Coordinates of C-alpha atoms in Angstrom, one line a residue:
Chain A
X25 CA -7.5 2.6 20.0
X26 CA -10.2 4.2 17.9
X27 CA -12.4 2.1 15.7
X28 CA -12.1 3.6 12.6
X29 CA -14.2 4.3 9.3
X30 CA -13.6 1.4 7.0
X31 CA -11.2 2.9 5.1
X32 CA -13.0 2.3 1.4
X33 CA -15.8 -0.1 1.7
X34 CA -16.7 -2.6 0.1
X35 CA -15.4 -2.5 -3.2
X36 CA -13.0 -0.5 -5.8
X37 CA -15.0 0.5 -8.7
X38 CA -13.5 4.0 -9.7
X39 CA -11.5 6.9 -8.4
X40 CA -14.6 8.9 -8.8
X41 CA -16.5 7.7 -6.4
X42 CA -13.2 7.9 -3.6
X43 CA -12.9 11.4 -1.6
X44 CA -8.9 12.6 -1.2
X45 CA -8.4 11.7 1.8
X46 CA -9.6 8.1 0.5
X47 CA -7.1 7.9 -2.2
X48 CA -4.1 9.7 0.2
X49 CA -4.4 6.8 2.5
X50 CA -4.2 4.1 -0.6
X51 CA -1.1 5.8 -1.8
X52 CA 0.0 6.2 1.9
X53 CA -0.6 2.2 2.9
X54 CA 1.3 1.7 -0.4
X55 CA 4.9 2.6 0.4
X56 CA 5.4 0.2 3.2
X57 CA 4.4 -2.4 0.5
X58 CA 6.9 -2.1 -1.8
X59 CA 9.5 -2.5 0.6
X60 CA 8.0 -6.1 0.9
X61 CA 8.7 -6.6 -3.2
X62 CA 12.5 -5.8 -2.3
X63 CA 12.8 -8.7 0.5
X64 CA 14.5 -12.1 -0.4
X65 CA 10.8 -13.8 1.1
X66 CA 8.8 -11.3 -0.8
X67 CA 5.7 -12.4 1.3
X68 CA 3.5 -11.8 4.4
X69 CA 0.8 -13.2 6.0
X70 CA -1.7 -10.9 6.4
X71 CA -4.5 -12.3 4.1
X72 CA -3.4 -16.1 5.0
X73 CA -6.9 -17.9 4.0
X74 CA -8.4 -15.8 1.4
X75 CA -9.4 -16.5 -1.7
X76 CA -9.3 -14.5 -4.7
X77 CA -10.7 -15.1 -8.5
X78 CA -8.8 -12.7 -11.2
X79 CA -11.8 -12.6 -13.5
X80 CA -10.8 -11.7 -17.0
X81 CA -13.0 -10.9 -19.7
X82 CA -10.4 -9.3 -22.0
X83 CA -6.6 -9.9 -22.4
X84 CA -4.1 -8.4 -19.7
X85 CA -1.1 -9.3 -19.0
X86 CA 0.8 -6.3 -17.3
X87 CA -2.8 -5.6 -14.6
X88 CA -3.2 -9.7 -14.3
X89 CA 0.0 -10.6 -13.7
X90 CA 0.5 -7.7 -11.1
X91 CA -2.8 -8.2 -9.3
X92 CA -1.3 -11.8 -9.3
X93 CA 1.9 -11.0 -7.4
X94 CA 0.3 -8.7 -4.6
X95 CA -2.4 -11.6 -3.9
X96 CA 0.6 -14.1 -3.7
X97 CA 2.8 -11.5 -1.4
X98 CA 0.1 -11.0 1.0
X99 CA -0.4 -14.8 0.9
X100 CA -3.8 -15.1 -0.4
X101 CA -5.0 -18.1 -2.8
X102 CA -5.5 -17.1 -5.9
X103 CA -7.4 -18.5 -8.9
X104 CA -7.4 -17.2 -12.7
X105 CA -10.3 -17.4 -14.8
X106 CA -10.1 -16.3 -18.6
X107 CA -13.1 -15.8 -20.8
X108 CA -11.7 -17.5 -23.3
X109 CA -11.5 -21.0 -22.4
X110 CA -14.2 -20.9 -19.4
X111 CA -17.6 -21.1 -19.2
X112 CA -17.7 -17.9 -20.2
X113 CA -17.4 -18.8 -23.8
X114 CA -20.2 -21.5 -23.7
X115 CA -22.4 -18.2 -23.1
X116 CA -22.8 -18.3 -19.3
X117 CA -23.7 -14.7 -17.6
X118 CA -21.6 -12.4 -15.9
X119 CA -23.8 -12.9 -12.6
X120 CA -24.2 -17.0 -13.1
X121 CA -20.3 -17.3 -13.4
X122 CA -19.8 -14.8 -10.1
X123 CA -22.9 -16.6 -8.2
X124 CA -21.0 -19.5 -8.8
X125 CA -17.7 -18.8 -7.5
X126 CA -19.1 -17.7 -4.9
X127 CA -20.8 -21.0 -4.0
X128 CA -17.2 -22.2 -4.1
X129 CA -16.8 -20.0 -0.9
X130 CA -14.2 -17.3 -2.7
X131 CA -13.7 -13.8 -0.7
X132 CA -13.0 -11.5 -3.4
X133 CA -13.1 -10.6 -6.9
X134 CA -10.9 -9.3 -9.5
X135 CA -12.6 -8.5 -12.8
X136 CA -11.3 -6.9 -16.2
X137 CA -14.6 -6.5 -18.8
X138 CA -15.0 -5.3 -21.9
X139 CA -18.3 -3.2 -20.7
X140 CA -18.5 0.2 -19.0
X141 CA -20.1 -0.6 -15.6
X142 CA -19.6 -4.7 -15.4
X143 CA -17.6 -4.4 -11.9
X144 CA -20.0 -2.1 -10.0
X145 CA -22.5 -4.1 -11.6
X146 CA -21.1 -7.3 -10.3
X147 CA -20.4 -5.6 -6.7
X148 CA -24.0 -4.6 -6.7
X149 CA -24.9 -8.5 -6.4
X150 CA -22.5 -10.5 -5.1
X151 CA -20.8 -10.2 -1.4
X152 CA -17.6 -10.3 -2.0
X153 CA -15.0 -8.0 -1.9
X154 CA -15.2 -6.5 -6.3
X155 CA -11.9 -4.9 -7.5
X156 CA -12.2 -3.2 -10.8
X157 CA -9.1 -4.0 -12.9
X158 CA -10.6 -2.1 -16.0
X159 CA -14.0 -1.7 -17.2
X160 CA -14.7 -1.2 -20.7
X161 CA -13.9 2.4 -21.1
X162 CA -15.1 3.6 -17.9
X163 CA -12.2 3.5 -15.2
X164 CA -9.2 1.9 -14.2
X165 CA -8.7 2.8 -10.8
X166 CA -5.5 0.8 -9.7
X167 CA -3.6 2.1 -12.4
X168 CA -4.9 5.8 -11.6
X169 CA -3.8 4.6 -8.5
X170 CA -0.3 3.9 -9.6
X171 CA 0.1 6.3 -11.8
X172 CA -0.3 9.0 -8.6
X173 CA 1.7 7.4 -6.6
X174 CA 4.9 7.5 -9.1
X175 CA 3.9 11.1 -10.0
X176 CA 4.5 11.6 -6.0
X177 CA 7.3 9.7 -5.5
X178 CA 9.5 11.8 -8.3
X179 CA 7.5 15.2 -7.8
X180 CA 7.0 15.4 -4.0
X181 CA 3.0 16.0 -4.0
X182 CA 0.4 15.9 -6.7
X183 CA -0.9 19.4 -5.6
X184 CA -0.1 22.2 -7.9
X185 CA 1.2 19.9 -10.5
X186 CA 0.2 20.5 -14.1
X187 CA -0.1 17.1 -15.9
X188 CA -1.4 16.1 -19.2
X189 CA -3.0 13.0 -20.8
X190 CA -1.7 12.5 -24.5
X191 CA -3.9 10.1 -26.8
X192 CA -6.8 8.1 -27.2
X193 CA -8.8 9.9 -24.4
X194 CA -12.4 9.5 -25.5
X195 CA -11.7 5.4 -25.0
X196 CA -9.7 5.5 -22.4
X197 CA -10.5 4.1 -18.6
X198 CA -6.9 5.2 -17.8
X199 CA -7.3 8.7 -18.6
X200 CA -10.8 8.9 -16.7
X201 CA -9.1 7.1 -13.1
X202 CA -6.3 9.8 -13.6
X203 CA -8.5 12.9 -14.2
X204 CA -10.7 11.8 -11.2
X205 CA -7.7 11.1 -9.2
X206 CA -5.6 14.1 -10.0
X207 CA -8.4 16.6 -9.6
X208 CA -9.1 15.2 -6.2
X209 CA -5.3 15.4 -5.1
X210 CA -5.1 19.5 -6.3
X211 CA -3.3 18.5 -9.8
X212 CA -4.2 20.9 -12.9
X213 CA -5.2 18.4 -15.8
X214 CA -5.6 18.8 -19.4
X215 CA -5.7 16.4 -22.0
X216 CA -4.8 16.2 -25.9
X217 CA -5.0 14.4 -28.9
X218 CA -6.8 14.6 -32.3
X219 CA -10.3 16.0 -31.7
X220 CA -11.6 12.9 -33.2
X221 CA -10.2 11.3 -29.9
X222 CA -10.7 14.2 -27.6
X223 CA -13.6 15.5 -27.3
X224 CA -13.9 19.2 -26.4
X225 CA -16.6 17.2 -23.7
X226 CA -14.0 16.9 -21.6
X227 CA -13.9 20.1 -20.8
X228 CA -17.2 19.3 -18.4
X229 CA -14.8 17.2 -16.4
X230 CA -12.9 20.3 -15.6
X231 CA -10.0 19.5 -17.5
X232 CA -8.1 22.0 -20.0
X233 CA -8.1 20.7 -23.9
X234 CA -5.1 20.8 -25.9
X235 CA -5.3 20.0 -29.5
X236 CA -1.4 20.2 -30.4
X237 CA 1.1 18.4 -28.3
X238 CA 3.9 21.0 -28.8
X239 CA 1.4 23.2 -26.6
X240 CA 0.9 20.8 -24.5
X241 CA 4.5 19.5 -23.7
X242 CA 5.1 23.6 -23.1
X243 CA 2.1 23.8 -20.0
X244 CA 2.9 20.2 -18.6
X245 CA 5.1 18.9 -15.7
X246 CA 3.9 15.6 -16.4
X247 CA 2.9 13.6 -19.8
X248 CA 0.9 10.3 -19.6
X249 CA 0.8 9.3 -22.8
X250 CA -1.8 6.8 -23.7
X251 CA -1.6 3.5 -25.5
X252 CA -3.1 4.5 -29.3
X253 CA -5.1 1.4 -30.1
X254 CA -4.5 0.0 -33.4
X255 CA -8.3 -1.1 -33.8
X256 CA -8.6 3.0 -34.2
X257 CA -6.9 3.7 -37.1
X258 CA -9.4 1.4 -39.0
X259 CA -12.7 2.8 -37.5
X260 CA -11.2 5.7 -39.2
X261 CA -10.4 8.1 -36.1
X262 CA -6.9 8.9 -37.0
X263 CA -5.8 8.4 -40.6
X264 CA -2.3 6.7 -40.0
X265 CA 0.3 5.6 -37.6
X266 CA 2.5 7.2 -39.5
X267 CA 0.9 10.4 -39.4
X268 CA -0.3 9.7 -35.7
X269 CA 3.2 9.8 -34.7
X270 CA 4.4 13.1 -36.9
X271 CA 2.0 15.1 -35.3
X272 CA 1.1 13.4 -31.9
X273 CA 3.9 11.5 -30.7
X274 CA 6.3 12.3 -28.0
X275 CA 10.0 12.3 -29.4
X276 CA 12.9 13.5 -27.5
X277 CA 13.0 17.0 -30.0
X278 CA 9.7 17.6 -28.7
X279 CA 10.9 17.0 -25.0
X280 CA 13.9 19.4 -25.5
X281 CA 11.9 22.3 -26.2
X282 CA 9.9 21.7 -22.8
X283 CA 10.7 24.5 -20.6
X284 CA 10.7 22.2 -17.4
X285 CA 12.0 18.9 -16.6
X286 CA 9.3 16.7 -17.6
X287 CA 8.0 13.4 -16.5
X288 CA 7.0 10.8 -18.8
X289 CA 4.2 7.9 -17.5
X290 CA 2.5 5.2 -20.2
X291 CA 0.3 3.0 -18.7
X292 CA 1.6 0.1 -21.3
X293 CA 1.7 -1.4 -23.6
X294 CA 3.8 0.5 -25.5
X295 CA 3.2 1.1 -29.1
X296 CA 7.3 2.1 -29.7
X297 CA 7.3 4.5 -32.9
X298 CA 3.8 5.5 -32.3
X299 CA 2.3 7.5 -29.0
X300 CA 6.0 7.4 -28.1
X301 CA 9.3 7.1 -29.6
X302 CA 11.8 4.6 -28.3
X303 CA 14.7 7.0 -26.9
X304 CA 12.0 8.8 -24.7
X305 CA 10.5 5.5 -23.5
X306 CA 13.9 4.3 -22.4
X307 CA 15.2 8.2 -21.8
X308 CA 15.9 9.8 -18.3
X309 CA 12.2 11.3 -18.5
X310 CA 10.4 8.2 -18.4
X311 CA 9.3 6.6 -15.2
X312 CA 7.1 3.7 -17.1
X313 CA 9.1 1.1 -15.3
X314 CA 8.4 2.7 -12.1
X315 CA 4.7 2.7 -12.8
X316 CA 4.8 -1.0 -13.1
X317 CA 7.1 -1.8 -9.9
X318 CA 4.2 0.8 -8.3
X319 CA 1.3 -1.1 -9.8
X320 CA 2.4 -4.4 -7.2
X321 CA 2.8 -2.0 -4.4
X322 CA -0.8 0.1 -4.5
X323 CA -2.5 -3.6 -5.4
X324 CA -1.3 -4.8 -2.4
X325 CA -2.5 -1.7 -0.5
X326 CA -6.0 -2.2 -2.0
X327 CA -6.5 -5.7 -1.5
X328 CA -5.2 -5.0 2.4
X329 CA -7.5 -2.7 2.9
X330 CA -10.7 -3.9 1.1
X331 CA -9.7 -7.3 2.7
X332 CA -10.0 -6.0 6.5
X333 CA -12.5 -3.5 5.5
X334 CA -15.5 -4.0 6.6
X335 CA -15.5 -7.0 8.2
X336 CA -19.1 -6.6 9.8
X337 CA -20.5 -5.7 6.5
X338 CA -18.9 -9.0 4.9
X339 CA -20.0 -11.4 7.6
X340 CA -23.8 -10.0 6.9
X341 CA -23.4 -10.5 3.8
X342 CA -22.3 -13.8 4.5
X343 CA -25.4 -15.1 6.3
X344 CA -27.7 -13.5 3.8
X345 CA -28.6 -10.3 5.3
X346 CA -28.3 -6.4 4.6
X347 CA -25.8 -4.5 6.9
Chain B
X25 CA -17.4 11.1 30.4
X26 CA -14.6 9.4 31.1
X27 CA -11.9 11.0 34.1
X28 CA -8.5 8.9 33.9
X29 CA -6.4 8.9 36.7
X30 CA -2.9 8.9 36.0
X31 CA -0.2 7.8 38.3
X32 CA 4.0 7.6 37.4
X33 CA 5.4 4.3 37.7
X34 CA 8.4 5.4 36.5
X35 CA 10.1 8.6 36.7
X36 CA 12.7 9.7 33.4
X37 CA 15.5 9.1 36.0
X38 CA 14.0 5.6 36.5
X39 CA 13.8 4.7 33.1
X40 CA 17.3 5.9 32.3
X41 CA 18.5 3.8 35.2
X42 CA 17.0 0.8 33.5
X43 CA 18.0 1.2 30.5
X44 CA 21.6 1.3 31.6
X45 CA 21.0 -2.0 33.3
X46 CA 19.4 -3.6 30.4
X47 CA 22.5 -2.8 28.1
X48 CA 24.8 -3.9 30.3
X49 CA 22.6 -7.6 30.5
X50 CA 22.2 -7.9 27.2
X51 CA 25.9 -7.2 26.7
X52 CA 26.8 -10.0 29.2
X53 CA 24.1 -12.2 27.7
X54 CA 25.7 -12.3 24.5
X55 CA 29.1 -12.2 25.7
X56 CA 29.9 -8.7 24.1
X57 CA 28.6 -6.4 21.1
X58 CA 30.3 -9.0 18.4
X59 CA 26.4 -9.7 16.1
X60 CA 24.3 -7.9 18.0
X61 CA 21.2 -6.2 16.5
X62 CA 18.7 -4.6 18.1
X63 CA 15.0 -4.9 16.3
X64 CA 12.3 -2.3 18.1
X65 CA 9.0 -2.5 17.6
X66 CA 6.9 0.4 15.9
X67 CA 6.5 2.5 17.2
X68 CA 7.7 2.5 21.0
X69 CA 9.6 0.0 20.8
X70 CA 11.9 1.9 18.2
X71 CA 12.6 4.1 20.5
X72 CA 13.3 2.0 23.5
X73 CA 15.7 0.5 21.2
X74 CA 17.8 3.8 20.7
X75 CA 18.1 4.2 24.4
X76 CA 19.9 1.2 24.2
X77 CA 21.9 1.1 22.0
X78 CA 23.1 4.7 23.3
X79 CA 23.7 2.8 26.8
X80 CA 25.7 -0.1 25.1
X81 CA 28.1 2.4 23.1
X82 CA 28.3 4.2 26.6
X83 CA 29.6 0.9 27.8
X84 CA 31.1 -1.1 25.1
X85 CA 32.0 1.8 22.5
X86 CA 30.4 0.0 19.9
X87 CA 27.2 1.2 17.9
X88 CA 25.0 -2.1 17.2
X89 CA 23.3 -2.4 14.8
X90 CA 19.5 -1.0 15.0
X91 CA 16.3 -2.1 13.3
X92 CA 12.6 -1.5 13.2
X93 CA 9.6 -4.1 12.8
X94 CA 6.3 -2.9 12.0
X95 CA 3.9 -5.9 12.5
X96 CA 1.0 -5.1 11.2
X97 CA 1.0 -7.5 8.8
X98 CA 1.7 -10.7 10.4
X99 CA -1.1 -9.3 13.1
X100 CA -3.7 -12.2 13.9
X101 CA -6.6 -9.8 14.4
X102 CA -6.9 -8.0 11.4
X103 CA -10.4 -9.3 10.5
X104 CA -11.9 -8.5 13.9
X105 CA -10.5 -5.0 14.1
X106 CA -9.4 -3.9 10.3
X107 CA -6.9 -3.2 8.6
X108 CA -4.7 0.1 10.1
X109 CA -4.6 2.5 7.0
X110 CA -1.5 3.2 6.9
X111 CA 1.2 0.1 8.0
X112 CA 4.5 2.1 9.5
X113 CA 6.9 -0.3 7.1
X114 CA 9.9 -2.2 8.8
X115 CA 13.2 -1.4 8.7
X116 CA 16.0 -3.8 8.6
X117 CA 19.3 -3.2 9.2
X118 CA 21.8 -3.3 6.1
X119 CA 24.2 -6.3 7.4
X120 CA 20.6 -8.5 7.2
X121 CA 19.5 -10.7 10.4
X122 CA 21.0 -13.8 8.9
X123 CA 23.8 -15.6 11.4
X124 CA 23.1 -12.4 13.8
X125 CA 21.8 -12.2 17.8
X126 CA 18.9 -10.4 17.6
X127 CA 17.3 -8.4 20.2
X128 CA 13.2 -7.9 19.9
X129 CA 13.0 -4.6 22.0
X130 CA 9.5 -3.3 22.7
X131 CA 8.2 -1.2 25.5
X132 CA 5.5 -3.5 27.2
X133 CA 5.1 -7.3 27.1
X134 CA 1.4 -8.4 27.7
X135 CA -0.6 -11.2 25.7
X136 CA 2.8 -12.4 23.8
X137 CA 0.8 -12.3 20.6
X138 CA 2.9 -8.9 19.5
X139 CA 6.3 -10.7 19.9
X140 CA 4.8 -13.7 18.4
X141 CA 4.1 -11.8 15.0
X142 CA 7.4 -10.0 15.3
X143 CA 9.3 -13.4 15.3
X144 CA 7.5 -14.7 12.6
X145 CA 8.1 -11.4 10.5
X146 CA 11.7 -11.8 11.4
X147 CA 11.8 -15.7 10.4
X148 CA 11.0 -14.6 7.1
X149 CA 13.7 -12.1 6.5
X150 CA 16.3 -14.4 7.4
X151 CA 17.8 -16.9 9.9
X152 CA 19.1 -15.3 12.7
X153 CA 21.7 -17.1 15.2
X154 CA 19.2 -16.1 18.1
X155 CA 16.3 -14.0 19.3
X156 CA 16.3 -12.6 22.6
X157 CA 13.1 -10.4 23.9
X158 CA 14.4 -7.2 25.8
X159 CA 10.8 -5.1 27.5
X160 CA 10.8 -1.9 29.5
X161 CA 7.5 -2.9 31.5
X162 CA 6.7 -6.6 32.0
X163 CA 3.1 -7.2 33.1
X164 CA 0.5 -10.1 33.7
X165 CA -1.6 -11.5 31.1
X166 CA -0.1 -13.7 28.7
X167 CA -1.9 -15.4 26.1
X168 CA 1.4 -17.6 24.2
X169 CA 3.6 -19.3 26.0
X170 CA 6.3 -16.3 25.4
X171 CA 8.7 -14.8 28.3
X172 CA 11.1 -11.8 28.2
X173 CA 15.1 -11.8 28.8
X174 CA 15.5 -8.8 30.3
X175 CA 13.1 -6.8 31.9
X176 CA 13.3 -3.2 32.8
X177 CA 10.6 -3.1 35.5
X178 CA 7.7 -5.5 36.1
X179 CA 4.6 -3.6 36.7
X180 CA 1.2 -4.9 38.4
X181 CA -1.8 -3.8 36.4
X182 CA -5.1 -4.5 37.9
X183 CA -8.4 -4.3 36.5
X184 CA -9.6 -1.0 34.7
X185 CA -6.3 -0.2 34.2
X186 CA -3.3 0.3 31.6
X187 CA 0.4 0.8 31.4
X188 CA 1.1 3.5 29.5
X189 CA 5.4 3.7 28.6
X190 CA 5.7 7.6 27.1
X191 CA 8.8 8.9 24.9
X192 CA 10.2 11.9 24.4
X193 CA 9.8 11.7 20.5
X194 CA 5.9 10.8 20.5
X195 CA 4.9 11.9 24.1
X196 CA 7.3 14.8 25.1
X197 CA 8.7 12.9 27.6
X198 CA 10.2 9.9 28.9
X199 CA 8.5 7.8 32.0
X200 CA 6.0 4.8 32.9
X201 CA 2.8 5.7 33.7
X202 CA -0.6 3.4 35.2
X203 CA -3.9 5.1 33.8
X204 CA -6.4 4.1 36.1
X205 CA -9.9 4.6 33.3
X206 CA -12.7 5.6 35.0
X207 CA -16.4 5.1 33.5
X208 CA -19.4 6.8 34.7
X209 CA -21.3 3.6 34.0
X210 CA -18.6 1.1 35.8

């Protein structure tokens, strides 16, 4: 027996932070979890006794719901808390609403906020194990995390692969978890949109920039095509949905001109008739259902391992001190 | 610097005697092949479990069924040592465990605590008719109140010492050994 490295620490704030061989063994501790999601008991014990609070500071129902089932199928407590509703909305702080859950002996956290940094800021002050399910429009690492895993379960291996983000890049903590993850796993990235939406920027991040699909869908082995958020059209950055779709959606005709079979991810939820047209989303190209059976799967792999991770670390933490 | 001493306890010829004895027990403990499944343990245990099943269609003509449990998961310990990255997944036979005589198969019985989380892991895919433990090497130091069927050899292990079952599929070969570990400091 060798006593190994804690697998990921602490916390999961980002894929940027991770190295490869960090995000290889999520996606590797994944697969024997979703055979658990196929049993008739759809259960195990291993985190009998913990507690977990699914903080969330914006809506979610796909990410909440998921996180939900891989708590319940690795039999940990689980509590939801919703901004709306809580003490949050009688103008309580981030910190006072974590130090207190935390006085009510909890072991980790979930959080979804509307601010750039609010999970690492959290995980910076409280000792409990801090999941990021989306922060503001900094990262999203699970569903990077997913999103990899059902690229590599239809495509083999990530390395070599060409794949391109479609959409609302500049605001989106989806696109940023997947170009951190897919440059670290050997994948070519490039994204495209309307230049309102991606900036040339992006380039720093060592992706390629597209600014018509058709070229796009002509380079790529994969599309993840992102969610176009209505709130955009009226800040102005695209001028219609209409038009949105014309030039930037992904329709079947578009598809057929691909010269390779191409695979089709959307994080959800879908705008049908918008980013993407309804025969693709339900065509033989799309794996979006995949992505969400996945999404159980690599949430389960993340809470096992953060929940064993460091188990010295945590029990310092515990009795006040640094470790 | 640590020098192990390494002595056979079994040869292959030994273990393949054993095996044939332990197939034909747990033939005559179940009164023939008719519901059997055999459920190894990751990894060894797996493997064990083939060698069986080959000796029981030697006998019997009849392939049983074969499974595979990883039990990671239903481990008591995770806390104290963390988690294992990467959990080998289980395997269950096709036909289910439900109404079926099962046969836990694993290379070496010590605390009990392995077994313990394999039944549990089983009790939660189904309800089999029975569970029977089948073990290569049978040695002292028991921590549950469990007890194998059929053994294939019951090995003294003293102090400072470990049993050590090697297959051909993970080890290159097929035998018991004792590793006697040796510490400069001891």
């Amino acid at each position: 027996m060798t006593t190994a490295e804690p697998p990921l620490g602490k916390d999961l704030i980002g894929l940027e932070p991770l190295s490869r061989e960090q995000i290889l063994s999520i996606l590797d501790t994944a697969e024997p979890f979703k055979e658990i999601s196929e049993r008739r008991i759809k259960k195990v014990p291993v985190l009998r006794g913990k507690t977990i609070v699914n903080l969330f500071f914006e809506p979610s129902t796909r990410t909440r719901v998921s996180f939900e089932f891989a708590e319940k199928r690795l039999s940990a407590d689980t509590v939801n808390i919703a901004a709306s509703g809580s003490s949050v909305s009688k103008g309580e702080t981030l910190v006072d609403t974590a130090r207190n859950l935390e006085a009510m002996r909890i072991d980790m956290v979930v959080i979804r906020h509307g601010a750039s940094g609010a999970a690492g800021f959290l995980a910076e002050r409280i000792p409990s194990n801090v999941i990021n399910a989306g922060d503001g429009s900094h990262e999203h690492p699970t569903q990077g995390l997913l999103d990899l895993l059902t690229i590599r379960d239809h495509r083999g291996s990530i390395e070599g692969l060409k794949v391109c983000i479609v959409g609302d890049v500049l605001h989106s903590r989806v696109a940023r978890s997947n170009i951190y993850g897919l440059l670290k796993l050997g994948a070519e990235v490039a994204v495209c949109g309307p230049p309102t939406l991606v900036p040339r920027s992006f380039a720093e991040l060592g992706v390629s920039v597209f600014h018509r699909v058709e070229e796009a869908i002509e380079w790529a082995d994969v599309l993840n095509v992102l969610r176009l958020q209505l709130e955009r059209m009226q800040a102005g950055y695209v001028p219609s949905l209409r038009e949105y779709n014309r030039i930037w959606g992904i329709s079947t005709e578009r598809l057929e001109r691909a010269p390779r079979d191409i695979l089709v991810l959307h994080p959800g939820p879908m705008n049908r008739g918008v980013e993407i047209d309804s025969d693709v989303a339900d065509g033989p190209h799309s794996v979006i259902l995949n992505q969400v059976t996945n999404g159980v799967a690599v949430r389960m792999a993340v809470l096992y391992l953060l929940a064993g991770g460091a188990p010295e670390r945590a029990e310092a933490a515990k009795h006040g001190g640094e470790a | 610097m640590a020098t192990n001493e390494r002595s056979a306890v079994m040869d292959e010829a030994a273990v393949n005697r054993a095996v044939a004895r332990m197939a034909r027990e747990i033939i005559e403990r179940n009164g023939g092949t008719e519901g059997l499944v055999l459920m190894g343990i990751h990894r060894r245990g797996t493997q064990i479990a083939a060698l069986l099943r080959s000796e029981i269609e030697k006998a019997e003509g009849v392939r049983v069924p074969v499974g595979s449990i990883d039990i990671t998961l239903y481990r008591d310990d995770l806390m104290q040592v963390g988690p294992k990255p990467v959990v080998g997944g289980s395997d269950l036979p096709l036909s289910g465990i439900d109404d079926e005589k099962i046969v836990i198969v694993d290379d070496v019985l010590y605390t009990g605590r392995t077994i313990r989380a394999a039944m549990n892991e089983l009790m939660d895919w189904g309800r089999p008719a029975q569970i029977h433990l089948c073990v290569l090497v049978d040695r002292d130091g028991r921590e549950l109140p469990i007890q194998a069927d059929v053994v294939g050899r019951h090995v003294e292990v003293l102090r400072g010492q470990q049993v050590e079952v090697l297959v051909p599929g993970l080890d290159g070969r097929l035998g018991v050994d004792l590793v006697t570990i040796r510490r400069e400091d001891a």
